[in-house]
Each structure stands twice: as C-alpha cells, then as structure tokens.
CSV table of C-alpha atoms in Angstrom, one decimal:
chain,number,residue,atom,x,y,z
A,1,GLN,CA,-0.1,0.0,0.0
A,2,LYS,CA,1.4,3.5,-0.9
A,3,GLU,CA,2.2,5.5,2.1
A,4,VAL,CA,3.2,9.0,3.1
A,5,GLU,CA,4.6,9.4,6.4
A,6,GLN,CA,5.2,12.5,8.6
A,7,ASN,CA,6.1,13.2,12.2
A,8,SER,CA,2.8,14.2,13.9
A,9,GLY,CA,4.6,16.8,16.2
A,10,PRO,CA,3.8,19.1,17.7
A,11,LEU,CA,7.0,20.9,16.4
A,12,SER,CA,7.9,23.8,18.6
A,13,VAL,CA,10.3,26.6,17.3
A,14,PRO,CA,10.8,30.1,18.3
A,15,GLU,CA,9.9,33.1,16.2
A,16,GLY,CA,12.9,33.7,13.8
A,17,ALA,CA,14.2,30.3,13.7
A,18,ILE,CA,14.0,27.7,10.9
A,19,ALA,CA,11.4,25.1,11.1
A,20,SER,CA,12.2,21.8,9.3
A,21,LEU,CA,9.3,19.5,8.3
A,22,ASN,CA,9.9,16.1,6.7
A,23,CYS,CA,8.1,13.5,4.7
A,24,THR,CA,9.0,10.1,3.5
A,25,TYR,CA,7.0,8.3,0.7
A,26,SER,CA,6.8,4.6,-0.3
A,27,ASP,CA,6.0,4.6,-4.0
A,28,ARG,CA,9.1,4.9,-6.0
A,29,GLY,CA,7.0,6.0,-9.1
A,30,SER,CA,5.7,9.1,-7.4
A,31,GLN,CA,6.1,12.1,-9.6
A,32,SER,CA,4.8,15.3,-7.8
A,33,PHE,CA,5.3,16.3,-4.2
A,34,PHE,CA,3.1,18.9,-2.5
A,35,TRP,CA,3.2,20.8,0.7
A,36,TYR,CA,-0.2,22.3,2.1
A,37,ARG,CA,-0.7,24.4,5.0
A,38,GLN,CA,-3.9,23.9,7.1
A,39,TYR,CA,-4.9,26.5,9.8
A,40,SER,CA,-7.4,25.1,12.5
A,41,GLY,CA,-10.9,24.8,11.0
A,42,LYS,CA,-9.9,25.8,7.5
A,43,SER,CA,-9.3,24.0,4.1
A,44,PRO,CA,-5.7,23.0,3.0
A,45,GLU,CA,-4.0,25.7,1.0
A,46,LEU,CA,-0.9,24.9,-1.3
A,47,ILE,CA,2.5,26.3,-0.2
A,48,MET,CA,4.8,24.6,-2.5
A,49,PHE,CA,5.2,21.8,-5.2
A,50,ILE,CA,8.3,20.1,-6.4
A,51,TYR,CA,8.9,17.4,-9.0
A,52,SER,CA,12.7,17.6,-9.7
A,53,ASN,CA,15.6,16.4,-7.3
A,54,GLY,CA,17.0,19.4,-5.5
A,55,ASP,CA,15.9,22.6,-3.8
A,56,LYS,CA,13.0,25.0,-4.8
A,57,GLU,CA,12.8,28.2,-3.0
A,58,ASP,CA,9.9,30.7,-2.8
A,59,GLY,CA,10.2,33.3,-0.4
A,60,ARG,CA,10.8,31.9,3.2
A,61,PHE,CA,9.9,28.5,2.0
A,62,THR,CA,12.3,26.0,0.5
A,63,ALA,CA,11.2,22.4,-0.5
A,64,GLN,CA,13.7,19.8,-0.8
A,65,LEU,CA,13.4,16.5,-2.8
A,66,ASN,CA,15.5,13.4,-2.9
A,67,LYS,CA,14.0,10.6,-4.9
A,68,ALA,CA,16.7,8.2,-4.2
A,69,SER,CA,15.9,8.3,-0.5
A,70,GLN,CA,12.2,9.0,-1.2
A,71,TYR,CA,12.3,11.9,1.1
A,72,VAL,CA,10.8,15.5,0.7
A,73,SER,CA,11.2,18.2,3.1
A,74,LEU,CA,9.9,21.7,3.9
A,75,LEU,CA,12.1,24.5,5.4
A,76,ILE,CA,10.5,27.7,6.6
A,77,ARG,CA,12.9,30.4,7.4
A,78,ASP,CA,12.5,33.3,9.7
A,79,SER,CA,9.4,31.5,11.3
A,80,GLN,CA,6.6,33.7,12.2
A,81,PRO,CA,3.7,33.0,14.6
A,82,SER,CA,1.4,33.2,11.6
A,83,ASP,CA,3.1,30.0,10.3
A,84,SER,CA,1.5,28.1,13.3
A,85,ALA,CA,-0.5,25.5,11.4
A,86,THR,CA,-0.7,21.8,10.4
A,87,TYR,CA,1.5,21.1,7.4
A,88,LEU,CA,0.3,18.3,5.0
A,89,CYS,CA,2.6,16.5,2.6
A,90,ALA,CA,0.9,15.0,-0.4
A,91,VAL,CA,2.3,12.7,-3.2
A,92,SER,CA,1.0,11.8,-6.6
A,93,GLY,CA,1.6,8.6,-8.5
A,94,ALA,CA,2.8,7.9,-11.9
A,95,GLY,CA,0.7,7.9,-15.1
A,96,ASN,CA,-2.7,9.4,-15.5
A,97,ASN,CA,-3.7,8.9,-11.8
A,98,ARG,CA,-4.5,12.3,-10.5
A,99,LYS,CA,-5.2,11.2,-6.9
A,100,LEU,CA,-2.8,12.4,-4.1
A,101,ILE,CA,-1.6,10.1,-1.3
A,102,TRP,CA,-1.8,12.4,2.0
A,103,GLY,CA,0.5,12.2,5.1
A,104,LEU,CA,-1.4,12.8,8.4
A,105,GLY,CA,0.3,16.2,8.8
A,106,THR,CA,2.8,17.9,11.2
A,107,SER,CA,1.6,20.4,13.6
A,108,LEU,CA,3.9,23.4,13.9
A,109,ALA,CA,3.8,26.0,16.6
A,110,VAL,CA,5.9,29.1,16.4
A,111,ASN,CA,6.5,30.7,19.7
A,112,PRO,CA,6.7,34.5,19.9
B,1,ASP,CA,-12.6,34.8,-9.8
B,2,GLY,CA,-12.1,31.0,-10.1
B,3,GLY,CA,-12.7,28.6,-7.2
B,4,ILE,CA,-14.5,26.0,-5.6
B,5,THR,CA,-17.5,26.5,-3.4
B,6,GLN,CA,-19.0,24.5,-0.8
B,7,SER,CA,-22.4,24.6,0.7
B,8,PRO,CA,-23.5,24.7,3.5
B,9,LYS,CA,-20.6,25.7,5.7
B,10,TYR,CA,-22.4,24.0,8.7
B,11,LEU,CA,-24.9,21.2,8.6
B,12,PHE,CA,-26.6,19.4,11.3
B,13,ARG,CA,-28.3,16.1,10.8
B,14,LYS,CA,-30.5,14.0,12.9
B,15,GLU,CA,-29.8,10.3,13.0
B,16,GLY,CA,-31.3,8.5,10.2
B,17,GLN,CA,-31.5,11.2,7.6
B,18,ASN,CA,-29.8,11.4,4.3
B,19,VAL,CA,-28.0,14.8,3.6
B,20,THR,CA,-26.4,16.1,0.6
B,21,LEU,CA,-23.4,18.3,0.4
B,22,SER,CA,-22.9,20.8,-2.5
B,23,CYS,CA,-19.5,21.2,-4.5
B,24,GLU,CA,-19.1,23.4,-7.4
B,25,GLN,CA,-16.0,24.5,-9.3
B,26,ASN,CA,-15.3,27.0,-12.1
B,27,LEU,CA,-11.7,26.1,-12.6
B,28,ASN,CA,-12.7,23.9,-15.8
B,29,HIS,CA,-11.1,20.9,-13.8
B,30,ASP,CA,-12.1,17.4,-15.0
B,31,ALA,CA,-11.3,15.7,-11.6
B,32,MET,CA,-13.1,16.1,-8.5
B,33,TYR,CA,-12.7,14.7,-5.1
B,34,TRP,CA,-14.4,14.2,-1.6
B,35,TYR,CA,-12.3,13.9,1.6
B,36,ARG,CA,-13.3,13.5,5.1
B,37,GLN,CA,-11.2,14.9,8.0
B,38,ASP,CA,-11.7,14.1,11.6
B,39,PRO,CA,-10.1,16.1,14.4
B,40,GLY,CA,-6.4,15.7,14.4
B,41,GLN,CA,-6.6,13.5,11.5
B,42,GLY,CA,-5.4,13.6,7.8
B,43,LEU,CA,-7.7,13.5,4.7
B,44,ARG,CA,-9.4,10.4,3.8
B,45,LEU,CA,-10.7,10.0,0.4
B,46,ILE,CA,-14.3,9.2,0.0
B,47,TYR,CA,-15.1,9.3,-3.6
B,48,TYR,CA,-13.4,10.7,-6.8
B,49,SER,CA,-14.4,11.5,-10.5
B,50,GLN,CA,-12.1,12.1,-13.4
B,51,ILE,CA,-14.8,12.6,-15.9
B,52,VAL,CA,-18.6,13.6,-16.0
B,53,ASN,CA,-20.9,10.5,-15.5
B,54,ASP,CA,-17.9,8.3,-13.8
B,55,PHE,CA,-16.8,8.2,-10.5
B,56,GLN,CA,-14.7,5.7,-8.2
B,57,LYS,CA,-14.9,4.7,-4.7
B,58,GLY,CA,-12.1,6.0,-2.5
B,59,ASP,CA,-10.8,4.4,0.8
B,60,ILE,CA,-13.9,5.1,2.9
B,61,ALA,CA,-17.1,5.1,0.4
B,62,GLU,CA,-19.3,3.0,2.8
B,63,GLY,CA,-22.2,5.1,3.7
B,64,TYR,CA,-21.6,7.6,0.9
B,65,SER,CA,-22.8,8.3,-2.6
B,66,VAL,CA,-21.9,10.8,-5.2
B,67,SER,CA,-23.1,11.9,-8.7
B,68,ARG,CA,-21.2,13.7,-11.6
B,69,GLU,CA,-23.9,14.8,-13.9
B,70,LYS,CA,-22.1,18.2,-14.9
B,71,LYS,CA,-18.3,18.9,-15.0
B,72,GLU,CA,-18.8,21.8,-12.7
B,73,SER,CA,-20.8,19.9,-9.8
B,74,PHE,CA,-20.0,16.8,-7.6
B,75,PRO,CA,-22.5,16.7,-4.7
B,76,LEU,CA,-22.0,14.2,-1.9
B,77,THR,CA,-24.8,12.3,-0.2
B,78,VAL,CA,-24.3,11.2,3.3
B,79,THR,CA,-26.7,8.4,4.1
B,80,SER,CA,-28.1,7.0,7.1
B,81,ALA,CA,-25.9,4.0,6.8
B,82,GLN,CA,-23.0,6.0,7.7
B,83,LYS,CA,-22.7,5.3,11.2
B,84,ASN,CA,-20.4,8.0,12.4
B,85,PRO,CA,-20.8,11.1,9.9
B,86,THR,CA,-19.8,14.0,12.2
B,87,ALA,CA,-16.6,15.4,10.6
B,88,PHE,CA,-15.2,18.1,8.3
B,89,TYR,CA,-15.8,17.4,4.6
B,90,LEU,CA,-13.8,18.8,1.8
B,91,CYS,CA,-14.2,19.0,-1.8
B,92,ALA,CA,-11.2,19.3,-4.1
B,93,SER,CA,-10.5,19.3,-7.8
B,94,ASN,CA,-7.5,19.2,-10.2
B,95,ALA,CA,-6.6,19.0,-13.8
B,96,ILE,CA,-6.3,15.7,-15.4
B,97,SER,CA,-3.2,16.3,-17.5
B,98,GLY,CA,0.1,18.2,-17.2
B,99,LEU,CA,2.2,19.0,-14.3
B,100,PRO,CA,2.0,20.0,-11.4
B,101,ASN,CA,-1.3,18.4,-10.5
B,102,GLU,CA,-2.2,20.1,-7.4
B,103,GLN,CA,-5.5,19.9,-5.9
B,104,PHE,CA,-7.6,23.2,-4.9
B,105,PHE,CA,-9.8,22.9,-2.0
B,106,GLY,CA,-13.2,24.4,-1.2
B,107,PRO,CA,-13.8,26.0,2.2
B,108,GLY,CA,-15.3,22.8,3.7
B,109,THR,CA,-18.6,21.7,5.2
B,110,ARG,CA,-18.8,20.7,8.9
B,111,LEU,CA,-21.3,18.1,9.6
B,112,THR,CA,-22.6,17.4,12.8
B,113,VAL,CA,-25.0,14.6,13.8
B,114,LEU,CA,-27.5,15.6,16.6
C-alpha cells in the first residue's frame, strides 16, 4: 500500500528560527510532491510543489526533494507566529492517476 | 474569480436522515474529489471522479454516494448507513493532464449529527 509518513509533532520553534518539516513516501514511481498548510478549522492551501530532485525556493519557504531516498522536506526560514498550522505532505503517483496520497500532517507552533 | 464553493458551511443532521453536501467549481477541472477529515487526522478519500458520469470509490466510501452529471458539480450524499458522519468534509479538484497536478480545495462543510 502506498504510504506517506510525517512526524505528527507538535514541532515547536521560536520566532525567527528555521522550521524543518519532513516527509517520506513509499512509491518510487511518485512524480509530484506537495506541501499544504492547514489552519485550524480551515481547508488546506498549497504552499509549494516540487517534482525535480534538489531544492526549490519561494520566499521564506524551501522544498527539498531526494527521490533516491524517497524523502521530501519543507524548510521555513524566519518562522513567524502566523506560520503556526498543520503542514500536510501529499504525493502523486505515476501515469494518469491524479489522486494524491496524503500524510497525516505535522503540527507546527511558532512561539513569539 | 475561479474557485471551488461548498455549501452549506455548517450542517446538522438527525440520525437516520440523508443529507447532501454541495460542491461546485469554475476552474474547468475534470477531476473532483471528496475527503473526510476528523479532528487531528489527515484527509481520507471518500469518492473521486475524473470525468462526467463516472466516479470511483475511495478508501472510505461506505455510507456515502455521489453523482457527476455536470463537469462543474460533484455533490456528496451522506446516507443513514454512515454510522459516524460527524466530520469536516472537503471537496477538491484538479486538472487531469500536465504537471503540477495540485488539488485546489473548497472551504469545507462541517457536518454534525445531533
């Protein structure tokens, strides 16, 4: 069974620090990798996607993908209290299947 | 503005009743999905559809039904056979070709059984 695993947390970091969120996946055929942020009581919103090995940066966010190790991570630099949320990792398979396989999410708390 | 709408935002159901949750999108996406989320839990796939008049069961389809008569609409019915329906229901959509294939979400419907 295809799986996506994340540490549930909570991950607690001080304001201004770097938050590191990790995700591993089981399907070597996976093509696309996504990080969503979900505030309590709200729907998930896309932060970043990546589908090539290496790093992808967007503002304070950096996604890192290592397909050989089946590992994707999200770094949040200069963490702010507004970054406090649950971060969901999602992975899509190969071919025409457009479904995403979801991790359970990591809860992040940024302390002022 | 393009997006996904869900209604109602809050829904209360008495035991034994069927209720229907609405999901509409104007993103011209072919694929649509229904997820259920319980407190502190991840997203669990109920049903999905990649084309009009066709849909497939997800991981937890028992007690639910869907229809896909129009590309823009994918309503979910929670039947009385669903024993524990209280949850947050999320509708999503994405394109069926090209990369990336990220899913876009509606605001959700919170269903409570009285």
